[in-house]
mmCIF file of C-alpha atoms in Angstrom:
data_model
loop_
_atom_site.group_PDB
_atom_site.id
_atom_site.type_symbol
_atom_site.label_atom_id
_atom_site.label_comp_id
_atom_site.label_asym_id
_atom_site.label_seq_id
_atom_site.Cartn_x
_atom_site.Cartn_y
_atom_site.Cartn_z
ATOM 1 C CA MET R 1 159.437 113.808 194.415
ATOM 2 C CA TRP R 2 159.088 110.382 196.054
ATOM 3 C CA ALA R 3 157.800 107.139 194.555
ATOM 4 C CA TYR R 4 156.382 104.021 196.228
ATOM 5 C CA VAL R 5 156.220 100.891 194.079
ATOM 6 C CA ASP R 6 154.489 97.524 194.318
ATOM 7 C CA GLU R 7 153.789 94.700 191.880
ATOM 8 C CA THR R 8 151.475 91.722 191.448
ATOM 9 C CA GLY R 9 151.376 88.641 189.250
ATOM 10 C CA ASN R 10 154.924 87.690 190.243
ATOM 11 C CA THR R 11 156.031 84.439 188.600
ATOM 12 C CA LEU R 12 159.552 85.638 187.695
ATOM 13 C CA ASN R 13 160.798 83.599 184.724
ATOM 14 C CA ASN R 14 157.800 81.251 184.816
ATOM 15 C CA VAL R 15 155.803 83.206 182.244
ATOM 16 C CA PHE R 16 153.453 80.343 181.329
ATOM 17 C CA ASP R 17 151.466 80.260 184.553
ATOM 18 C CA GLU R 18 147.857 80.281 183.334
ATOM 19 C CA GLU R 19 146.705 81.425 186.769
ATOM 20 C CA GLN R 20 148.686 84.688 186.467
ATOM 21 C CA PRO R 21 148.727 85.827 182.807
ATOM 22 C CA LEU R 22 149.473 89.461 183.699
ATOM 23 C CA PHE R 23 152.209 91.195 185.635
ATOM 24 C CA ILE R 24 151.199 94.630 186.918
ATOM 25 C CA THR R 25 153.369 97.292 188.524
ATOM 26 C CA ALA R 26 152.020 100.460 190.119
ATOM 27 C CA ALA R 27 153.816 103.499 191.490
ATOM 28 C CA PHE R 28 152.448 106.129 193.873
ATOM 29 C CA MET R 29 154.220 109.468 193.305
ATOM 30 C CA THR R 30 154.178 112.370 195.758
ATOM 31 C CA LYS R 31 155.853 115.771 196.082
ATOM 32 C CA THR R 32 156.740 115.145 199.727
ATOM 33 C CA ASN R 33 157.999 112.186 201.740
ATOM 34 C CA PHE R 34 154.668 110.434 202.241
ATOM 35 C CA ASP R 35 156.135 107.957 204.728
ATOM 36 C CA LEU R 36 156.898 110.848 207.060
ATOM 37 C CA VAL R 37 153.951 113.178 206.569
ATOM 38 C CA ALA R 38 151.162 110.579 206.325
ATOM 39 C CA LYS R 39 152.336 107.797 208.613
ATOM 40 C CA ALA R 40 149.824 108.702 211.341
ATOM 41 C CA SER R 41 146.946 109.147 208.869
ATOM 42 C CA ILE R 42 147.485 105.733 207.275
ATOM 43 C CA ALA R 43 147.779 104.140 210.710
ATOM 44 C CA ALA R 44 144.408 105.675 211.678
ATOM 45 C CA ILE R 45 142.778 104.330 208.497
ATOM 46 C CA ALA R 46 144.227 100.868 209.151
ATOM 47 C CA LYS R 47 143.011 100.958 212.758
ATOM 48 C CA LYS R 48 139.468 101.626 211.476
ATOM 49 C CA VAL R 49 139.385 98.099 210.024
ATOM 50 C CA GLY R 50 141.232 96.511 212.932
ATOM 51 C CA THR R 51 144.731 96.142 211.532
ATOM 52 C CA ASN R 52 148.160 97.713 211.949
ATOM 53 C CA ALA R 53 148.873 98.068 208.221
ATOM 54 C CA LEU R 54 146.913 98.044 204.979
ATOM 55 C CA HIS R 55 147.315 94.713 203.189
ATOM 56 C CA ALA R 56 144.624 94.514 200.525
ATOM 57 C CA ASN R 57 144.742 90.725 200.168
ATOM 58 C CA VAL R 58 144.061 90.407 203.894
ATOM 59 C CA LEU R 59 141.401 93.119 204.042
ATOM 60 C CA GLY R 60 139.309 91.929 201.088
ATOM 61 C CA VAL R 61 136.488 93.675 199.235
ATOM 62 C CA ALA R 62 134.311 94.659 202.198
ATOM 63 C CA LYS R 63 137.032 96.302 204.315
ATOM 64 C CA ILE R 64 138.601 98.024 201.317
ATOM 65 C CA GLU R 65 135.173 99.469 200.559
ATOM 66 C CA GLN R 66 134.950 100.674 204.173
ATOM 67 C CA ILE R 67 138.214 102.633 204.065
ATOM 68 C CA ALA R 68 138.054 103.786 200.407
ATOM 69 C CA PRO R 69 136.439 107.187 201.222
ATOM 70 C CA ASP R 70 139.082 107.956 203.870
ATOM 71 C CA LEU R 71 141.889 106.919 201.558
ATOM 72 C CA LEU R 72 140.503 109.005 198.692
ATOM 73 C CA LYS R 73 140.174 112.054 200.958
ATOM 74 C CA LEU R 74 143.803 111.699 202.066
ATOM 75 C CA LEU R 75 145.088 111.246 198.498
ATOM 76 C CA LYS R 76 143.240 114.328 197.273
ATOM 77 C CA LYS R 77 145.082 116.389 199.871
ATOM 78 C CA THR R 78 148.379 114.897 198.721
ATOM 79 C CA ASP R 79 148.221 116.067 195.074
ATOM 80 C CA CYS R 80 149.730 112.769 193.931
ATOM 81 C CA ARG R 81 150.228 110.965 190.633
ATOM 82 C CA PHE R 82 150.372 107.285 189.708
ATOM 83 C CA PHE R 83 152.009 105.061 187.141
ATOM 84 C CA VAL R 84 150.600 101.692 186.054
ATOM 85 C CA SER R 85 152.376 99.179 183.827
ATOM 86 C CA ARG R 86 150.742 96.004 182.523
ATOM 87 C CA VAL R 87 152.911 93.218 181.062
ATOM 88 C CA GLU R 88 151.126 90.384 179.263
ATOM 89 C CA LYS R 89 153.446 87.459 179.859
ATOM 90 C CA LYS R 90 152.574 85.691 176.599
ATOM 91 C CA TYR R 91 153.426 88.846 174.651
ATOM 92 C CA LEU R 92 156.747 89.095 176.474
ATOM 93 C CA ALA R 93 157.488 85.467 175.582
ATOM 94 C CA ALA R 94 156.630 86.132 171.934
ATOM 95 C CA CYS R 95 159.003 89.112 171.853
ATOM 96 C CA LYS R 96 161.814 86.948 173.226
ATOM 97 C CA VAL R 97 161.152 84.262 170.615
ATOM 98 C CA ILE R 98 161.436 86.592 167.635
ATOM 99 C CA ASP R 99 164.106 89.012 168.741
ATOM 100 C CA PHE R 100 165.836 88.792 165.356
ATOM 101 C CA ASP R 101 168.648 91.200 166.219
ATOM 102 C CA GLN R 102 170.019 92.279 162.844
ATOM 103 C CA GLY R 103 173.422 92.812 164.428
ATOM 104 C CA GLU R 104 173.640 89.089 165.189
ATOM 105 C CA ASN R 105 171.455 87.619 162.443
ATOM 106 C CA LYS R 106 172.853 88.746 159.094
ATOM 107 C CA ALA R 107 169.901 87.240 157.217
ATOM 108 C CA VAL R 108 167.510 89.818 158.705
ATOM 109 C CA PRO R 109 166.984 93.015 156.675
ATOM 110 C CA TRP R 110 168.174 96.141 158.465
ATOM 111 C CA SER R 111 164.750 97.756 158.185
ATOM 112 C CA ALA R 112 162.888 94.707 159.542
ATOM 113 C CA TYR R 113 164.649 95.020 162.883
ATOM 114 C CA TRP R 114 165.739 98.615 163.387
ATOM 115 C CA LEU R 115 162.484 100.244 162.255
ATOM 116 C CA ARG R 116 160.251 99.654 165.254
ATOM 117 C CA HIS R 117 156.973 99.541 163.327
ATOM 118 C CA LEU R 118 158.253 96.887 160.938
ATOM 119 C CA ARG R 119 159.764 94.886 163.795
ATOM 120 C CA LEU R 120 156.436 94.885 165.605
ATOM 121 C CA LEU R 121 154.551 93.888 162.451
ATOM 122 C CA LEU R 122 156.876 90.897 162.096
ATOM 123 C CA THR R 123 156.358 90.132 165.772
ATOM 124 C CA PHE R 124 152.591 90.009 165.363
ATOM 125 C CA LYS R 125 152.803 87.845 162.228
ATOM 126 C CA MET R 126 155.031 85.303 163.929
ATOM 127 C CA ALA R 127 152.911 85.299 167.069
ATOM 128 C CA SER R 128 149.817 84.666 164.943
ATOM 129 C CA PHE R 129 151.120 82.022 162.516
ATOM 130 C CA VAL R 130 154.431 80.540 163.705
ATOM 131 C CA ILE R 131 154.776 80.484 167.471
ATOM 132 C CA THR R 132 153.049 77.800 169.520
ATOM 133 C CA PRO R 133 153.051 77.547 173.326
ATOM 134 C CA GLU R 134 155.552 74.701 173.014
ATOM 135 C CA ILE R 135 157.921 76.823 170.896
ATOM 136 C CA ALA R 136 157.642 79.758 173.278
ATOM 137 C CA SER R 137 158.488 77.449 176.176
ATOM 138 C CA ILE R 138 161.561 76.070 174.363
ATOM 139 C CA VAL R 139 162.911 79.537 173.610
ATOM 140 C CA TRP R 140 162.209 80.729 177.140
ATOM 141 C CA ASP R 141 164.224 77.761 178.412
ATOM 142 C CA CYS R 142 166.967 78.920 176.037
ATOM 143 C CA VAL R 143 167.282 82.443 177.437
ATOM 144 C CA THR R 144 166.959 81.351 181.083
ATOM 145 C CA ALA R 145 169.171 78.235 180.914
ATOM 146 C CA LYS R 146 171.865 77.793 183.569
ATOM 147 C CA SER R 147 174.527 76.648 181.089
ATOM 148 C CA GLU R 148 175.512 77.893 177.649
ATOM 149 C CA PHE R 149 175.412 74.345 176.257
ATOM 150 C CA THR R 150 171.766 73.923 177.305
ATOM 151 C CA SER R 151 170.928 77.403 176.060
ATOM 152 C CA LYS R 152 172.316 76.692 172.575
ATOM 153 C CA LYS R 153 170.579 73.304 172.435
ATOM 154 C CA HIS R 154 167.198 74.929 173.104
ATOM 155 C CA PHE R 155 168.065 77.743 170.695
ATOM 156 C CA VAL R 156 168.514 75.386 167.732
ATOM 157 C CA GLN R 157 165.553 73.245 168.788
ATOM 158 C CA GLY R 158 163.280 76.298 168.890
ATOM 159 C CA ALA R 159 164.494 77.622 165.528
ATOM 160 C CA GLU R 160 163.914 74.246 163.862
ATOM 161 C CA ALA R 161 160.404 74.032 165.289
ATOM 162 C CA MET R 162 159.576 77.549 164.041
ATOM 163 C CA LEU R 163 160.967 76.743 160.608
ATOM 164 C CA ASP R 164 158.361 74.001 160.235
ATOM 165 C CA ASN R 165 155.585 76.574 160.783
ATOM 166 C CA VAL R 166 156.791 79.341 158.458
ATOM 167 C CA GLN R 167 154.578 77.892 155.707
ATOM 168 C CA PHE R 168 151.532 79.252 157.558
ATOM 169 C CA VAL R 169 152.626 82.913 157.277
ATOM 170 C CA PRO R 170 150.273 84.429 154.660
ATOM 171 C CA ASP R 171 152.632 86.738 152.701
ATOM 172 C CA ALA R 172 155.637 85.624 150.666
ATOM 173 C CA ARG R 173 158.040 88.389 151.758
ATOM 174 C CA SER R 174 157.578 87.646 155.446
ATOM 175 C CA ARG R 175 158.021 83.944 154.783
ATOM 176 C CA GLU R 176 161.291 84.698 153.026
ATOM 177 C CA ILE R 177 162.629 86.917 155.822
ATOM 178 C CA ILE R 178 161.634 84.504 158.595
ATOM 179 C CA THR R 179 162.954 81.445 156.744
ATOM 180 C CA ASP R 180 166.325 83.052 156.053
ATOM 181 C CA ALA R 181 166.597 84.292 159.632
ATOM 182 C CA LEU R 182 165.852 80.884 161.127
ATOM 183 C CA GLU R 183 168.180 79.024 158.764
ATOM 184 C CA TRP R 184 170.934 81.495 159.625
ATOM 185 C CA ALA R 185 170.276 80.915 163.324
ATOM 186 C CA ILE R 186 170.415 77.134 162.979
ATOM 187 C CA ALA R 187 173.688 77.321 161.028
ATOM 188 C CA ASN R 188 175.295 79.950 163.305
ATOM 189 C CA PRO R 189 174.051 79.505 166.903
ATOM 190 C CA GLU R 190 177.411 80.630 168.270
ATOM 191 C CA GLU R 191 176.815 84.107 166.785
ATOM 192 C CA PHE R 192 173.891 84.753 169.152
ATOM 193 C CA SER R 193 173.951 86.025 172.736
ATOM 194 C CA THR R 194 171.515 83.583 174.297
ATOM 195 C CA HIS R 195 173.063 82.851 177.690
ATOM 196 C CA MET R 196 173.707 84.851 180.857
ATOM 197 C CA SER R 197 176.027 83.107 183.296
ATOM 198 C CA GLU R 198 174.875 85.009 186.395
ATOM 199 C CA LYS R 199 171.531 83.973 187.863
ATOM 200 C CA ALA R 200 170.659 87.565 188.788
ATOM 201 C CA ARG R 201 171.177 88.709 185.198
ATOM 202 C CA ARG R 202 168.886 85.953 183.886
ATOM 203 C CA TYR R 203 166.093 87.663 185.803
ATOM 204 C CA GLN R 204 166.435 90.508 183.276
ATOM 205 C CA HIS R 205 164.200 88.406 181.015
ATOM 206 C CA SER R 206 161.446 88.336 183.644
ATOM 207 C CA PRO R 207 158.251 90.423 183.554
ATOM 208 C CA ASN R 208 159.497 92.004 186.779
ATOM 209 C CA PHE R 209 162.488 93.557 185.048
ATOM 210 C CA VAL R 210 160.556 94.608 181.934
ATOM 211 C CA ALA R 211 158.001 96.350 184.145
ATOM 212 C CA PHE R 212 160.768 97.965 186.224
ATOM 213 C CA THR R 213 162.357 99.565 183.153
ATOM 214 C CA SER R 214 158.933 100.928 182.188
ATOM 215 C CA LEU R 215 158.477 102.118 185.750
ATOM 216 C CA LEU R 216 161.629 104.234 185.651
ATOM 217 C CA GLU R 217 160.410 105.774 182.385
ATOM 218 C CA GLY R 218 157.075 106.570 184.034
ATOM 219 C CA LEU R 219 158.762 108.131 187.055
ATOM 220 C CA GLN R 220 160.915 110.206 184.724
ATOM 221 C CA ASN R 221 157.757 111.492 182.994
ATOM 222 C CA GLY R 222 156.271 112.367 186.364
ATOM 223 C CA SER R 223 159.448 114.170 187.358
ATOM 224 C CA GLU R 224 159.423 116.227 184.163
ATOM 225 C CA HIS R 225 155.717 117.045 184.574
ATOM 226 C CA TRP R 226 156.257 118.366 188.082
ATOM 227 C CA LYS R 227 159.694 119.810 187.273
ATOM 228 C CA ARG R 228 160.999 118.101 190.388
ATOM 229 C CA PRO R 229 163.854 115.576 190.636
ATOM 230 C CA VAL R 230 163.114 112.099 191.972
ATOM 231 C CA ARG R 231 164.578 111.939 195.479
ATOM 232 C CA GLU R 232 163.786 108.369 196.487
ATOM 233 C CA ILE R 233 162.165 105.219 195.070
ATOM 234 C CA VAL R 234 160.807 102.805 197.685
ATOM 235 C CA HIS R 235 160.028 99.356 196.291
ATOM 236 C CA ASP R 236 158.175 96.540 198.031
ATOM 237 C CA LYS R 237 160.661 93.846 199.026
ATOM 238 C CA GLN R 238 161.267 91.270 196.263
ATOM 239 C CA ALA R 239 164.160 89.100 197.374
ATOM 240 C CA GLU R 240 164.821 87.395 194.033
ATOM 241 C CA VAL R 241 165.120 90.546 191.943
ATOM 242 C CA GLU R 242 166.241 93.233 194.398
ATOM 243 C CA GLU R 243 169.833 92.996 193.181
ATOM 244 C CA VAL R 244 168.755 93.311 189.532
ATOM 245 C CA PHE R 245 166.563 96.326 190.296
ATOM 246 C CA ALA R 246 169.232 98.056 192.367
ATOM 247 C CA THR R 247 171.915 97.447 189.742
ATOM 248 C CA TRP R 248 169.772 98.739 186.883
ATOM 249 C CA HIS R 249 168.691 101.795 188.871
ATOM 250 C CA ALA R 250 172.315 102.580 189.720
ATOM 251 C CA THR R 251 173.266 102.246 186.056
ATOM 252 C CA VAL R 252 170.702 104.676 184.619
ATOM 253 C CA SER R 253 170.441 107.161 187.505
ATOM 254 C CA LYS R 254 174.065 108.259 187.698
ATOM 255 C CA PRO R 255 174.201 112.070 188.084
ATOM 256 C CA GLU R 256 176.942 112.279 185.441
ATOM 257 C CA LEU R 257 174.393 111.048 182.868
ATOM 258 C CA ALA R 258 172.139 114.068 183.419
ATOM 259 C CA ASN R 259 173.245 115.896 180.274
ATOM 260 C CA THR R 260 173.703 112.864 178.048
ATOM 261 C CA GLU R 261 172.172 113.323 174.597
ATOM 262 C CA GLY R 262 169.359 110.913 173.741
ATOM 263 C CA LEU R 263 169.558 108.207 171.089
ATOM 264 C CA LEU R 264 167.311 108.828 168.103
ATOM 265 C CA TRP R 265 166.281 105.481 166.636
ATOM 266 C CA PRO R 266 165.435 105.300 162.928
ATOM 267 C CA GLY R 267 161.835 106.277 162.252
ATOM 268 C CA GLU R 268 161.262 107.656 165.762
ATOM 269 C CA SER R 269 160.497 111.302 166.500
ATOM 270 C CA LYS R 270 161.374 111.212 170.221
ATOM 271 C CA PRO R 271 164.930 110.350 171.306
ATOM 272 C CA LEU R 272 165.505 107.472 173.691
ATOM 273 C CA MET R 273 167.036 108.847 176.866
ATOM 274 C CA VAL R 274 169.612 106.599 178.490
ATOM 275 C CA GLN R 275 169.416 108.362 181.840
ATOM 276 C CA LYS R 276 166.396 108.033 184.122
ATOM 277 C CA VAL R 277 165.602 109.514 187.563
ATOM 278 C CA THR R 278 169.148 110.854 187.855
ATOM 279 C CA GLY R 279 170.445 111.400 191.364
ATOM 280 C CA SER R 280 167.680 109.387 193.044
ATOM 281 C CA THR R 281 168.141 106.685 195.664
ATOM 282 C CA PHE R 282 166.551 103.238 195.640
ATOM 283 C CA ARG R 283 165.603 101.064 198.596
ATOM 284 C CA THR R 284 163.233 98.226 199.439
ATOM 285 C CA ALA R 285 160.862 98.016 202.387
ATOM 286 C CA THR R 286 157.786 96.198 203.691
ATOM 287 C CA GLU R 287 154.285 97.642 203.948
ATOM 288 C CA GLU R 288 154.680 97.813 207.726
ATOM 289 C CA GLU R 289 157.687 100.086 207.217
ATOM 290 C CA SER R 290 156.131 102.377 204.586
ATOM 291 C CA ALA R 291 152.810 104.227 204.495
ATOM 292 C CA GLY R 292 153.352 104.862 200.780
ATOM 293 C CA LEU R 293 153.662 101.147 200.059
ATOM 294 C CA GLN R 294 150.387 100.535 201.888
ATOM 295 C CA VAL R 295 148.639 103.004 199.582
ATOM 296 C CA VAL R 296 150.028 101.466 196.412
ATOM 297 C CA ASP R 297 149.258 97.961 197.717
ATOM 298 C CA VAL R 298 145.574 98.851 197.962
ATOM 299 C CA VAL R 299 145.541 100.662 194.611
ATOM 300 C CA LEU R 300 147.278 97.778 192.860
ATOM 301 C CA TRP R 301 144.905 95.228 194.355
ATOM 302 C CA CYS R 302 141.970 97.271 193.030
ATOM 303 C CA PHE R 303 143.560 97.552 189.582
ATOM 304 C CA LYS R 304 144.052 93.803 189.414
ATOM 305 C CA ARG R 305 140.410 93.144 190.229
ATOM 306 C CA VAL R 306 139.299 95.607 187.557
ATOM 307 C CA PHE R 307 141.661 94.086 184.945
ATOM 308 C CA SER R 308 140.359 90.629 185.866
ATOM 309 C CA GLY R 309 136.710 91.655 185.566
ATOM 310 C CA LYS R 310 135.989 91.154 189.263
ATOM 311 C CA GLU R 311 133.627 93.321 191.261
ATOM 312 C CA ILE R 312 134.656 96.143 193.575
ATOM 313 C CA GLY R 313 132.512 98.332 195.806
ATOM 314 C CA GLN R 314 130.999 101.678 194.799
ATOM 315 C CA ASP R 315 133.336 103.766 196.947
ATOM 316 C CA THR R 316 136.288 101.659 195.818
ATOM 317 C CA ALA R 317 135.294 102.377 192.207
ATOM 318 C CA LYS R 318 135.370 106.117 192.965
ATOM 319 C CA LEU R 319 138.885 105.696 194.349
ATOM 320 C CA VAL R 320 140.023 103.759 191.266
ATOM 321 C CA ASN R 321 138.487 106.281 188.854
ATOM 322 C CA TRP R 322 140.193 109.175 190.619
ATOM 323 C CA VAL R 323 143.534 107.363 190.534
ATOM 324 C CA MET R 324 143.191 106.477 186.830
ATOM 325 C CA GLN R 325 142.588 110.129 185.972
ATOM 326 C CA ARG R 326 145.970 110.922 187.498
ATOM 327 C CA ALA R 327 147.900 107.895 186.230
ATOM 328 C CA TYR R 328 150.480 107.436 183.481
ATOM 329 C CA GLN R 329 150.018 104.065 181.817
ATOM 330 C CA ASN R 330 152.142 101.594 179.880
ATOM 331 C CA ASP R 331 150.553 98.531 178.288
ATOM 332 C CA PHE R 332 153.044 95.875 177.129
ATOM 333 C CA SER R 333 150.524 93.456 175.612
ATOM 334 C CA PHE R 334 149.240 92.285 172.245
ATOM 335 C CA GLU R 335 146.221 94.556 172.650
ATOM 336 C CA GLY R 336 148.044 97.631 173.916
ATOM 337 C CA VAL R 337 151.001 97.521 171.533
ATOM 338 C CA GLY R 338 148.686 96.583 168.652
ATOM 339 C CA ARG R 339 146.576 99.694 169.194
ATOM 340 C CA GLN R 340 149.669 101.857 169.324
ATOM 341 C CA VAL R 341 151.191 100.384 166.162
ATOM 342 C CA GLU R 342 147.922 100.655 164.269
ATOM 343 C CA ALA R 343 147.570 104.315 165.205
ATOM 344 C CA GLU R 344 151.183 105.220 164.400
ATOM 345 C CA PHE R 345 151.458 103.087 161.262
ATOM 346 C CA GLY R 346 148.159 104.430 159.969
ATOM 347 C CA LYS R 347 149.530 107.969 159.988
ATOM 348 C CA ILE R 348 152.550 106.829 157.997
ATOM 349 C CA MET R 349 150.530 104.868 155.437
ATOM 350 C CA ASP R 350 148.017 107.697 154.946
ATOM 351 C CA ALA R 351 150.652 110.401 154.480
ATOM 352 C CA ASP R 352 151.331 111.834 151.021
ATOM 353 C CA MET R 353 154.739 110.973 149.612
ATOM 354 C CA PRO R 354 156.291 112.532 146.472
ATOM 355 C CA GLU R 355 157.236 110.154 143.665
ATOM 356 C CA GLU R 356 160.894 111.141 144.009
ATOM 357 C CA GLN R 357 160.885 110.099 147.647
ATOM 358 C CA LEU R 358 159.161 106.813 146.771
ATOM 359 C CA ALA R 359 161.782 106.096 144.098
ATOM 360 C CA GLU R 360 164.583 106.856 146.536
ATOM 361 C CA GLY R 361 163.006 104.523 149.079
ATOM 362 C CA ARG R 362 162.688 101.709 146.529
ATOM 363 C CA LYS R 363 166.347 102.074 145.596
ATOM 364 C CA LEU R 364 167.457 102.058 149.224
ATOM 365 C CA SER R 365 165.342 98.964 149.871
ATOM 366 C CA ALA R 366 166.814 97.193 146.826
ATOM 367 C CA ASP R 367 170.375 98.049 147.876
ATOM 368 C CA MET R 368 169.822 96.727 151.410
ATOM 369 C CA GLU R 369 168.246 93.552 150.066
ATOM 370 C CA ALA R 370 171.216 92.973 147.745
ATOM 371 C CA GLN R 371 173.588 93.354 150.700
ATOM 372 C CA ARG R 372 171.513 90.926 152.768
ATOM 373 C CA GLN R 373 171.428 88.326 150.011
ATOM 374 C CA ALA R 374 175.193 88.637 149.579
ATOM 375 C CA LEU R 375 175.747 88.009 153.288
ATOM 376 C CA VAL R 376 173.456 84.986 153.224
ATOM 377 C CA ALA R 377 175.248 83.566 150.178
ATOM 378 C CA ALA R 378 178.698 84.276 151.635
ATOM 379 C CA HIS R 379 177.926 82.123 154.663
ATOM 380 C CA GLY R 380 176.647 79.230 152.570
ATOM 381 C CA ILE R 381 173.071 79.219 153.866
ATOM 382 C CA GLU R 382 171.039 77.382 151.254
ATOM 383 C CA LYS R 383 167.552 78.650 150.565
ATOM 384 C CA ALA R 384 164.876 76.243 151.746
ATOM 385 C CA GLY R 385 162.530 76.960 148.895
ATOM 386 C CA ARG R 386 160.287 74.046 149.782
ATOM 387 C CA ARG R 387 159.237 75.912 152.911
ATOM 388 C CA THR R 388 157.772 78.856 151.029
ATOM 389 C CA GLU R 389 156.219 77.038 148.102
ATOM 390 C CA GLY R 390 152.650 75.846 147.797
ATOM 391 C CA VAL R 391 151.164 78.153 150.423
ATOM 392 C CA VAL R 392 148.499 80.791 150.097
ATOM 393 C CA THR R 393 149.833 84.277 149.342
#
């Protein structure tokens, strides 16, 4: 299969642009090389509205509405699939702020980080009660800093600012975990991997890279659905991140990884597969060079208008509805992840559990907490009790 990829909302590591709160990636997946078999058809559709190539931003609502029926007719003949990934930049920033990696921060309970549901619950609590836009900006400056000295300075500054807000977290246990984690961070900044020396690698924090990793997962799902290997991925040219994309694709698509066993994270039922789209090639192109990129450009433009609550024409709406029925989706946002966690966590909380299993769980939790407290004490981190006293529980 072939995939043609475009993106919108590109601000790279500037995730606080109020004009572009979302980053959206879309992929157009086909069983044949669309650039070869449909080049003439796309050219004819473009000629209908007086242009050599389909650029949705140039065409606008009226001309997109004019060609929507022709485009829909062509896509129906193609038997294609789509993938759409939405990244809410503020959610991404929040995740970076509270990435309390238990391997680096010994004050964090093992379960609070390595059990995904508990990690996400802590994420939402901190996003709701601790993190401010100013704090998020400080931490983002930390992970994207050009020098390690500047990175560590912002790291400590951000941790100290968050520590002042822990008092607003409503439950005592979360206040304890967050306080200990932040005090550990302030006392041991050298223990944390906060800086990437290469500029290209710093782009791995960007919404572009987060969406690209989701994209490869979506293409893998499409490949498994069709039982066809991914032959080629054609991405719209993005000069700043092309090297990052190409390097990551080369890392996870190596043919020798094809039979690698997946990693089963604690509490997860589906293993995490290291390999993606094995054996595929990756290249960048412009819309003028690729009929497939012209299709995804139009589709992505329509998606963005729908997400933004803007009007589209009746025939354009038919095109969007047809595409959505054949699209895999990934929603990396407070709303999307929140819905997923609520659904998954609800099943866990509603499940029956024998008393023996509950007792075993309590013992395991107590043992892990004793180990955590010992590590905190061994490194001389004094408890800041004043920060968790006198607040509503």
